[in-house]
CSV table of C-alpha atoms in Angstrom, one decimal:
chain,number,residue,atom,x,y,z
A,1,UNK,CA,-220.1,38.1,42.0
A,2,UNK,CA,-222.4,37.1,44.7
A,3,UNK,CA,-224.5,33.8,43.9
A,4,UNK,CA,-227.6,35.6,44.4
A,5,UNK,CA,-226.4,38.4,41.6
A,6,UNK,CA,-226.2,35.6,39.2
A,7,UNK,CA,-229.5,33.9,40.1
A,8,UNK,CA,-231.3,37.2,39.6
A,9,UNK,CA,-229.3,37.6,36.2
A,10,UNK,CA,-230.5,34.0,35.0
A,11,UNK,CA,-234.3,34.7,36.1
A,12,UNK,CA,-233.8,37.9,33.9
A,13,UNK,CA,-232.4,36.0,30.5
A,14,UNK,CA,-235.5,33.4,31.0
A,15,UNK,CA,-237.9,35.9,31.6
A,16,UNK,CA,-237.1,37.7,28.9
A,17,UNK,CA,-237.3,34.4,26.8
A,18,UNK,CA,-240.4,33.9,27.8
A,19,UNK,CA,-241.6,37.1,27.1
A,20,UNK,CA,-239.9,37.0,23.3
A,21,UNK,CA,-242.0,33.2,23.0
A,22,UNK,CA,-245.0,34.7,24.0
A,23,UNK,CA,-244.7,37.6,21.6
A,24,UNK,CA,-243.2,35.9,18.4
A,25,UNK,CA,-246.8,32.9,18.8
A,26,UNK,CA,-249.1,35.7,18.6
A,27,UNK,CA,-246.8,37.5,15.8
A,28,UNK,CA,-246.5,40.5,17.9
A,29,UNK,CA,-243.0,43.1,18.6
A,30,UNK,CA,-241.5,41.9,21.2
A,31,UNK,CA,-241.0,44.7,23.8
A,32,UNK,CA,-238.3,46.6,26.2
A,33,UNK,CA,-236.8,44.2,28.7
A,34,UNK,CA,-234.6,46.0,31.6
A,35,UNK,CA,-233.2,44.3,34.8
A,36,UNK,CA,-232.5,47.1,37.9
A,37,UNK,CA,-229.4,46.3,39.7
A,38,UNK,CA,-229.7,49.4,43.0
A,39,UNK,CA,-227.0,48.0,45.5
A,40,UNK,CA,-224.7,51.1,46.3
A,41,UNK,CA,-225.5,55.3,45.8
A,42,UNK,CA,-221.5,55.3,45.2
A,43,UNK,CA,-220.6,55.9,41.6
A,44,UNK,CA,-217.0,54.2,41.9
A,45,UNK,CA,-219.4,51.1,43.2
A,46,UNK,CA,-221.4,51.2,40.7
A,47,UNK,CA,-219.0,51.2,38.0
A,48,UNK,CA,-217.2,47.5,39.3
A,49,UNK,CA,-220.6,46.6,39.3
A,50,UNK,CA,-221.3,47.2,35.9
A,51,UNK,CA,-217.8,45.3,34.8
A,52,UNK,CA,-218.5,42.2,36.8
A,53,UNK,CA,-221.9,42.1,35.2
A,54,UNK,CA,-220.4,42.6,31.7
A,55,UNK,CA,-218.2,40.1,32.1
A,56,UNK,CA,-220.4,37.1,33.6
A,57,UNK,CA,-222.9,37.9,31.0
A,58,UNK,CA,-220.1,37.9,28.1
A,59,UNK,CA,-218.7,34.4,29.5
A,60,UNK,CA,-221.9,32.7,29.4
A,61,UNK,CA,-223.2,34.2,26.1
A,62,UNK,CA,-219.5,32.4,25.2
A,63,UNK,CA,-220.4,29.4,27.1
A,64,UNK,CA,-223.4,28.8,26.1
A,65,UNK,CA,-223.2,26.5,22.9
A,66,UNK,CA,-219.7,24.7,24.4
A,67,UNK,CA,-220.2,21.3,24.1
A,68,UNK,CA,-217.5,20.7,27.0
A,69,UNK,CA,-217.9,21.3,31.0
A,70,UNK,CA,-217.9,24.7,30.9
A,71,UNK,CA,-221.5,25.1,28.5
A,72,UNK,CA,-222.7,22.1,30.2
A,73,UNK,CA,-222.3,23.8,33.6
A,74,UNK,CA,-224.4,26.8,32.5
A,75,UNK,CA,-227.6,24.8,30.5
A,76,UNK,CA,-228.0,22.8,33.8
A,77,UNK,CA,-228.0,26.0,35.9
A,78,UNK,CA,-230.4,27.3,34.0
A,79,UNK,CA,-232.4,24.5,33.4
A,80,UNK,CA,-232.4,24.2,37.6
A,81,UNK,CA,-233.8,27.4,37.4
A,82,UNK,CA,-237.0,26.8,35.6
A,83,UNK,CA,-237.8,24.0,36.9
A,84,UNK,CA,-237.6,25.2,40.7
A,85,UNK,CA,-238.8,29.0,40.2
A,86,UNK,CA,-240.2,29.5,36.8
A,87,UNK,CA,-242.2,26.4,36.6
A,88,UNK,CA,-244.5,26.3,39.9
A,89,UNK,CA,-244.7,30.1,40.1
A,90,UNK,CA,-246.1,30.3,36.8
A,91,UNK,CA,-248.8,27.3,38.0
A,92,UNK,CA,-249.1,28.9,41.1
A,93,UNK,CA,-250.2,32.5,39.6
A,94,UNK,CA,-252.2,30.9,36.3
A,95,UNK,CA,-254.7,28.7,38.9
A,96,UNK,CA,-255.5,31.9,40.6
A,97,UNK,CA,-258.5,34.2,39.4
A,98,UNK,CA,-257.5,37.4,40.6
A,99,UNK,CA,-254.9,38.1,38.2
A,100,UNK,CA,-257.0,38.6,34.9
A,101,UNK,CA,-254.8,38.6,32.0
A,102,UNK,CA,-251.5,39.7,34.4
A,103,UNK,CA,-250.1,35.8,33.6
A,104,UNK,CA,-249.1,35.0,30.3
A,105,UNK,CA,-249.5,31.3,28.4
A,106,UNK,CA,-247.4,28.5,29.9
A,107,UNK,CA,-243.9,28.1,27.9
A,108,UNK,CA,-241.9,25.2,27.9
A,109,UNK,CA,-238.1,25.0,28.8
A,110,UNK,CA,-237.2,24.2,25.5
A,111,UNK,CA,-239.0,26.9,23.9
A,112,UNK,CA,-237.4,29.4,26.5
A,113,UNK,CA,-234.1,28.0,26.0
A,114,UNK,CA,-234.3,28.2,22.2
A,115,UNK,CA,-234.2,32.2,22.5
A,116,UNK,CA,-231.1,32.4,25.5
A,117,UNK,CA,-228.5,32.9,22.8
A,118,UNK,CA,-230.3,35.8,21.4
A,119,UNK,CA,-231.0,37.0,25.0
A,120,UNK,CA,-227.8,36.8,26.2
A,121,UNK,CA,-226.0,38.5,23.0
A,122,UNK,CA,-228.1,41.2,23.6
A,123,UNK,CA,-227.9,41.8,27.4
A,124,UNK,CA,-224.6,41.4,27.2
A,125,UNK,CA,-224.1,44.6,25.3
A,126,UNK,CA,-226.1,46.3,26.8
A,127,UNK,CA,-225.3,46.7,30.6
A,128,UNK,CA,-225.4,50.6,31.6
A,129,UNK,CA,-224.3,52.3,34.6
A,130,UNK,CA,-227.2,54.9,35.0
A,131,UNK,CA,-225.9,57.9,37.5
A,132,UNK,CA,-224.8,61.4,37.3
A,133,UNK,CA,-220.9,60.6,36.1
A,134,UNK,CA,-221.4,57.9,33.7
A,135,UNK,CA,-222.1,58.7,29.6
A,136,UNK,CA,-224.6,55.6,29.4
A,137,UNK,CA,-228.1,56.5,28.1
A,138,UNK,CA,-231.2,54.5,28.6
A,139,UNK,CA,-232.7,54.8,24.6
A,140,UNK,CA,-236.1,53.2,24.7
A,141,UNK,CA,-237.3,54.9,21.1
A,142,UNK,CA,-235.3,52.9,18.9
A,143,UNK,CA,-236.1,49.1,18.5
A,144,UNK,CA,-237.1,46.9,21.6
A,145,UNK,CA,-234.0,46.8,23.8
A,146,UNK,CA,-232.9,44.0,26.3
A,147,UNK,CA,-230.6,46.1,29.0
A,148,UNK,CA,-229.5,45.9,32.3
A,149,UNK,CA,-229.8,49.2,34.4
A,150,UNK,CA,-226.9,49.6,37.1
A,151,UNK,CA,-227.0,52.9,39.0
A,152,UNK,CA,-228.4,54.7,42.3
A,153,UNK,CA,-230.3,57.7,43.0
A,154,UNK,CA,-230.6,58.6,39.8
A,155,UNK,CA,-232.7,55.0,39.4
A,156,UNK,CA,-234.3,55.8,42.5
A,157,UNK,CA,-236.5,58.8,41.4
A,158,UNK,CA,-238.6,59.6,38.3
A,159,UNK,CA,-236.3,57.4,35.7
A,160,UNK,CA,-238.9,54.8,34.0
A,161,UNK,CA,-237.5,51.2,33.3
A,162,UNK,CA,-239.2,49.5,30.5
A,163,UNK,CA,-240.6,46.0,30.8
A,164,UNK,CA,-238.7,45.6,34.1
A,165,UNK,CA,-239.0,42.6,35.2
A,166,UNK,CA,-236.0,41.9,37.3
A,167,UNK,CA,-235.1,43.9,40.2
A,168,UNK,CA,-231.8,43.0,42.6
A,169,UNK,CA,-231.9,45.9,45.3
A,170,UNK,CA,-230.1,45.9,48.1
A,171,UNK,CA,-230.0,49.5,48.9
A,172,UNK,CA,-231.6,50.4,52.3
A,173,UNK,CA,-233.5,54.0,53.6
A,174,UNK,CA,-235.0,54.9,56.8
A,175,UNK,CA,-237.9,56.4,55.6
A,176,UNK,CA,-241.5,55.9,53.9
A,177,UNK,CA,-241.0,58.0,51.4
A,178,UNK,CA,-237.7,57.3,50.2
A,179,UNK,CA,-238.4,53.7,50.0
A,180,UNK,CA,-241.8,54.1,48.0
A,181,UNK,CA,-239.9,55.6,45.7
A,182,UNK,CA,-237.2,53.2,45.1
A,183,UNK,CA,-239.9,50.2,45.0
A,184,UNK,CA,-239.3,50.3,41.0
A,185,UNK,CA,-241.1,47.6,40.8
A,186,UNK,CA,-244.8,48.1,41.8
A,187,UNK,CA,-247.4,48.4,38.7
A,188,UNK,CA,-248.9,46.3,37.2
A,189,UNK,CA,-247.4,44.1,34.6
A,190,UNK,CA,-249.9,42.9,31.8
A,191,UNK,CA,-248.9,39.3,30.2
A,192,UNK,CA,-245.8,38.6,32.5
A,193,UNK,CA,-246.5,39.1,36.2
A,194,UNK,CA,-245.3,34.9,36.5
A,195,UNK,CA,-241.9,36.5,35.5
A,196,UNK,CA,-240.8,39.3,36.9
A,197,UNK,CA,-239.0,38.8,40.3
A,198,UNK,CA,-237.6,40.9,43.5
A,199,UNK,CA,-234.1,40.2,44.7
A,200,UNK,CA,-234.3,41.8,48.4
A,201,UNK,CA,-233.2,41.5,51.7
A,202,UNK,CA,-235.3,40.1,54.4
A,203,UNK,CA,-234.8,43.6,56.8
A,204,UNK,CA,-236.5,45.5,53.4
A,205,UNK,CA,-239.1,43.3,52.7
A,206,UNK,CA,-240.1,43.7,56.7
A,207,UNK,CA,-239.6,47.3,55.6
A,208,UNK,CA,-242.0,47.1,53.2
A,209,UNK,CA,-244.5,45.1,54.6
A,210,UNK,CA,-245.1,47.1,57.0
A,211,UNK,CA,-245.5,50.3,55.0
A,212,UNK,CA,-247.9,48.8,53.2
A,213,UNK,CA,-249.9,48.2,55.9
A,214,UNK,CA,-249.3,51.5,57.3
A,215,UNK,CA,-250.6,53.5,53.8
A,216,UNK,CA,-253.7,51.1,53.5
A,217,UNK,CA,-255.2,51.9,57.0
A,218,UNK,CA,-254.3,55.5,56.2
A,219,UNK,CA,-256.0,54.7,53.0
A,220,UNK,CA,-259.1,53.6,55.3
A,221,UNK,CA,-259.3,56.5,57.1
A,222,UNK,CA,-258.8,59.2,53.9
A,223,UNK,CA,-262.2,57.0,52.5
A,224,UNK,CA,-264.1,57.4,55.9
A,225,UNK,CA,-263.2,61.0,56.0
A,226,UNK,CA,-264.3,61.4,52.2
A,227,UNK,CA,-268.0,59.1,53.0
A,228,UNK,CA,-268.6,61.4,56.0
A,229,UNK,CA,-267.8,64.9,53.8
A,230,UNK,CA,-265.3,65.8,56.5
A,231,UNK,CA,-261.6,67.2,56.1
A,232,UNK,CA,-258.7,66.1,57.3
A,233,UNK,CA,-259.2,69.6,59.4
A,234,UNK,CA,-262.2,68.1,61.1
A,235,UNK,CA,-260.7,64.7,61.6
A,236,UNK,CA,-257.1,64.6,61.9
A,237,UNK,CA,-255.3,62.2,59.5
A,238,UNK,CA,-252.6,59.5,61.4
A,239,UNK,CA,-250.1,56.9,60.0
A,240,UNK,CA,-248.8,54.0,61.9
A,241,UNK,CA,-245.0,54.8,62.7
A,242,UNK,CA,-241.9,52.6,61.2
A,243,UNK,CA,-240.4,49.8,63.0
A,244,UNK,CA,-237.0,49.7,64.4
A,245,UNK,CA,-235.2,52.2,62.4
A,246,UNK,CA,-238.0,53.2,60.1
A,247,UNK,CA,-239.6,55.8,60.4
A,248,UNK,CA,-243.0,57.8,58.1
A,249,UNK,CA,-240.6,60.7,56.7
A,250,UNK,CA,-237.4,63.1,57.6
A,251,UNK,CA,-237.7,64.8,61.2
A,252,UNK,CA,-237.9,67.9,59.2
A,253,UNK,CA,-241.0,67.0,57.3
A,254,UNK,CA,-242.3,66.4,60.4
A,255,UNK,CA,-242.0,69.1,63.1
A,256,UNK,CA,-245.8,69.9,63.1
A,257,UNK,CA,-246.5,66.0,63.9
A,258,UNK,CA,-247.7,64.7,67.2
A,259,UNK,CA,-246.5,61.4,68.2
A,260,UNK,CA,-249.6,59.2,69.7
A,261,UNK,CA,-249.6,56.0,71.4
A,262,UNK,CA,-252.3,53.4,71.5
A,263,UNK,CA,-252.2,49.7,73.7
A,264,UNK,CA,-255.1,47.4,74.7
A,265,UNK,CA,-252.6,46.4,77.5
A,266,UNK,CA,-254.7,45.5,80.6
A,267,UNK,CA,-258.0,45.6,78.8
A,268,UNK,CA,-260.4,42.8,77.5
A,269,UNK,CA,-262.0,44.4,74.4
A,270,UNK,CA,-265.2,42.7,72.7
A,271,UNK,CA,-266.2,42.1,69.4
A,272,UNK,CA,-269.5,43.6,69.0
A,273,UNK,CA,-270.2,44.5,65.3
A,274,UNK,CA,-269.1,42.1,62.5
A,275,UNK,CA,-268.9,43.7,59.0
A,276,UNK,CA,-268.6,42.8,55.6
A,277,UNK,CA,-268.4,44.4,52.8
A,278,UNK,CA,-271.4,44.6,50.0
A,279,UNK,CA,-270.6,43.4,46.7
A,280,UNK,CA,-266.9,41.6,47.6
A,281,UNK,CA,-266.3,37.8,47.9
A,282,UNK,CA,-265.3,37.0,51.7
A,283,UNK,CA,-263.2,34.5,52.2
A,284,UNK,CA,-264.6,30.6,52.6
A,285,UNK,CA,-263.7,31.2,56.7
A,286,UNK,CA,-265.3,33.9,57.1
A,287,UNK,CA,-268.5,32.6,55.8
A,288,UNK,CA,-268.1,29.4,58.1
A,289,UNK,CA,-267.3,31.9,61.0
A,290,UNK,CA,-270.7,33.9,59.9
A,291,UNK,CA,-272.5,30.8,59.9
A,292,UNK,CA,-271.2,29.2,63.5
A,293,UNK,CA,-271.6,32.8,65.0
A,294,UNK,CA,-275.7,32.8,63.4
A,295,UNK,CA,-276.1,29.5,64.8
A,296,UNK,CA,-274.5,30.4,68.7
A,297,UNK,CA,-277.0,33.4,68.0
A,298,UNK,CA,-279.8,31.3,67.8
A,299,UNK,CA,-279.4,28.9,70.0
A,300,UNK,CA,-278.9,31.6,72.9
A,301,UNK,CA,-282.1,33.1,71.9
A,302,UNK,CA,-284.2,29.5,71.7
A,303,UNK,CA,-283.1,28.8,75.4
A,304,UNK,CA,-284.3,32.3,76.4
């Protein structure tokens, strides 16, 4: 298995450590955890997949309270773990006052590391290949579960993941759409946003990026449109296109679409209106900027 494989499989046995702490102070039921593996569409893929992960989760569940090398081996990995991830992005994410009540209460290593045996005896039973061929079934009725979800398009579209907070995807598309979809794991994620984590490459996080910055100028111009009580009829709604081999949907969705290109190339465009928005906290450099900009102002107008 590919080092990364196994990192993402550790992050998932301490996040869901964390989550059982949490729940067991505050004598709550601890809930669903899931892990989304999304690497290949092929079944046969899929299904060595799902053996490797069986097995690696089996031999450290056996490991783990070894007294010898092997057990040894596996503590420290983990415990290298916390301490490089788990610990600052959980300080990182707590100082912040955005997040509400997204970011559960700190939990120490030792409390985490208390519940790995239980973690790990349950995960380990409880890998599922999720696609057309296989007989697996994701049960999330019965009492809270602690599975990891192997599969492909079936994963891709319309199958809900409880508690997910793990997600190793490798899987690449070409096209807005398809992508959104797969993005399993945007919502929000009440009490243990510090855990959950995205194993990606860097040519689909690029990917991403930039269709999030695509939908929320869209998103700017569908409010404008709304404010003025036009249509899209009147107006004409546009979307940034993809980058290198992205592009906004399949050529067939898009045979009534007109293909636009913009370019301040040769042009010196001013800034001649600054705005801001009523009621939301600007950034502390913006309100420097303001201020230096007011006091140019005024000094301009004194000399005049």
């Amino acid at each position: 298995m590919p080092a990364s494989l196994v990192e993402a499989i550790d992050a998932f046995v301490l996040a869901t450590a964390v989550r059982k702490v949490r729940a067991e102070r505050v004598g709550g039921r601890p809930g669903h955890n899931s892990m989304l593996i999304h690497v290949t569409r092929f079944t046969e893929t899929q299904s060595a997949v799902v053996s490797q992960v069986r097995q690696h989760l089996a031999a450290t569940r056996d490991t783990w309270g070894e007294h010898g090398s092997a057990g040894n081996a596996v503590r420290k990995r983990l415990n290298r773990l916390w301490r490089s991830d788990f610990v600052p992005v959980h300080r990182e994410l707590a100082a912040r006052d955005d997040l509400g009540d997204a970011v559960g209460d700190p939990v120490t290593v030792s409390e985490a590391l208390s519940v790995v045996p239980e973690v790990l005896a349950e995960a380990a039973e409880n890998v599922k290949a999720i696609n057309g061929t296989a007989q697996d079934v994701l049960d999330y009725r019965s009492t809270p579960v602690t599975v990891v979800a192997v599969g492909g398009d079936k994963l891709s579209r319309g199958l809900t993941l409880e508690g997910l907070t793990v997600s190793y995807y490798l899987r690449a598309s070409r096209a807005y759409d398809t992508l959104l979809q797969m993005g399993r794991w945007f919502g929000f994620r009440s009490g243990y946003l510090d855990v959950t984590r995205l194993y990606t490459t860097k040519e689909l996080t690029d990917y991403y990026v930039h269709i999030t910055r695509a939908n929320r100028e869209l998103m700017d111009v569908v409010t404008t449109v709304a404010e003025n009580n036009d249509t899209p009829r009147d107006v004409g709604l546009k979307i940034e296109d993809g980058i290198g081999q992205l592009q906004v949907t399949a050529a067939v969705k898009r045979r009534a679409a007109t293909t636009l290109t913009f370019t301040f190339s040769g042009e010196r465009p001013e800034t001649l209106v600054m705005l801001t928005v009523p009621g939301r906290t600007q950034p502390p450099e913006h309100g420097r900027a303001e201020e230096a900009v007011r006091e140019r102002v005024s000094a301009v107008a004194a000399v005049q």
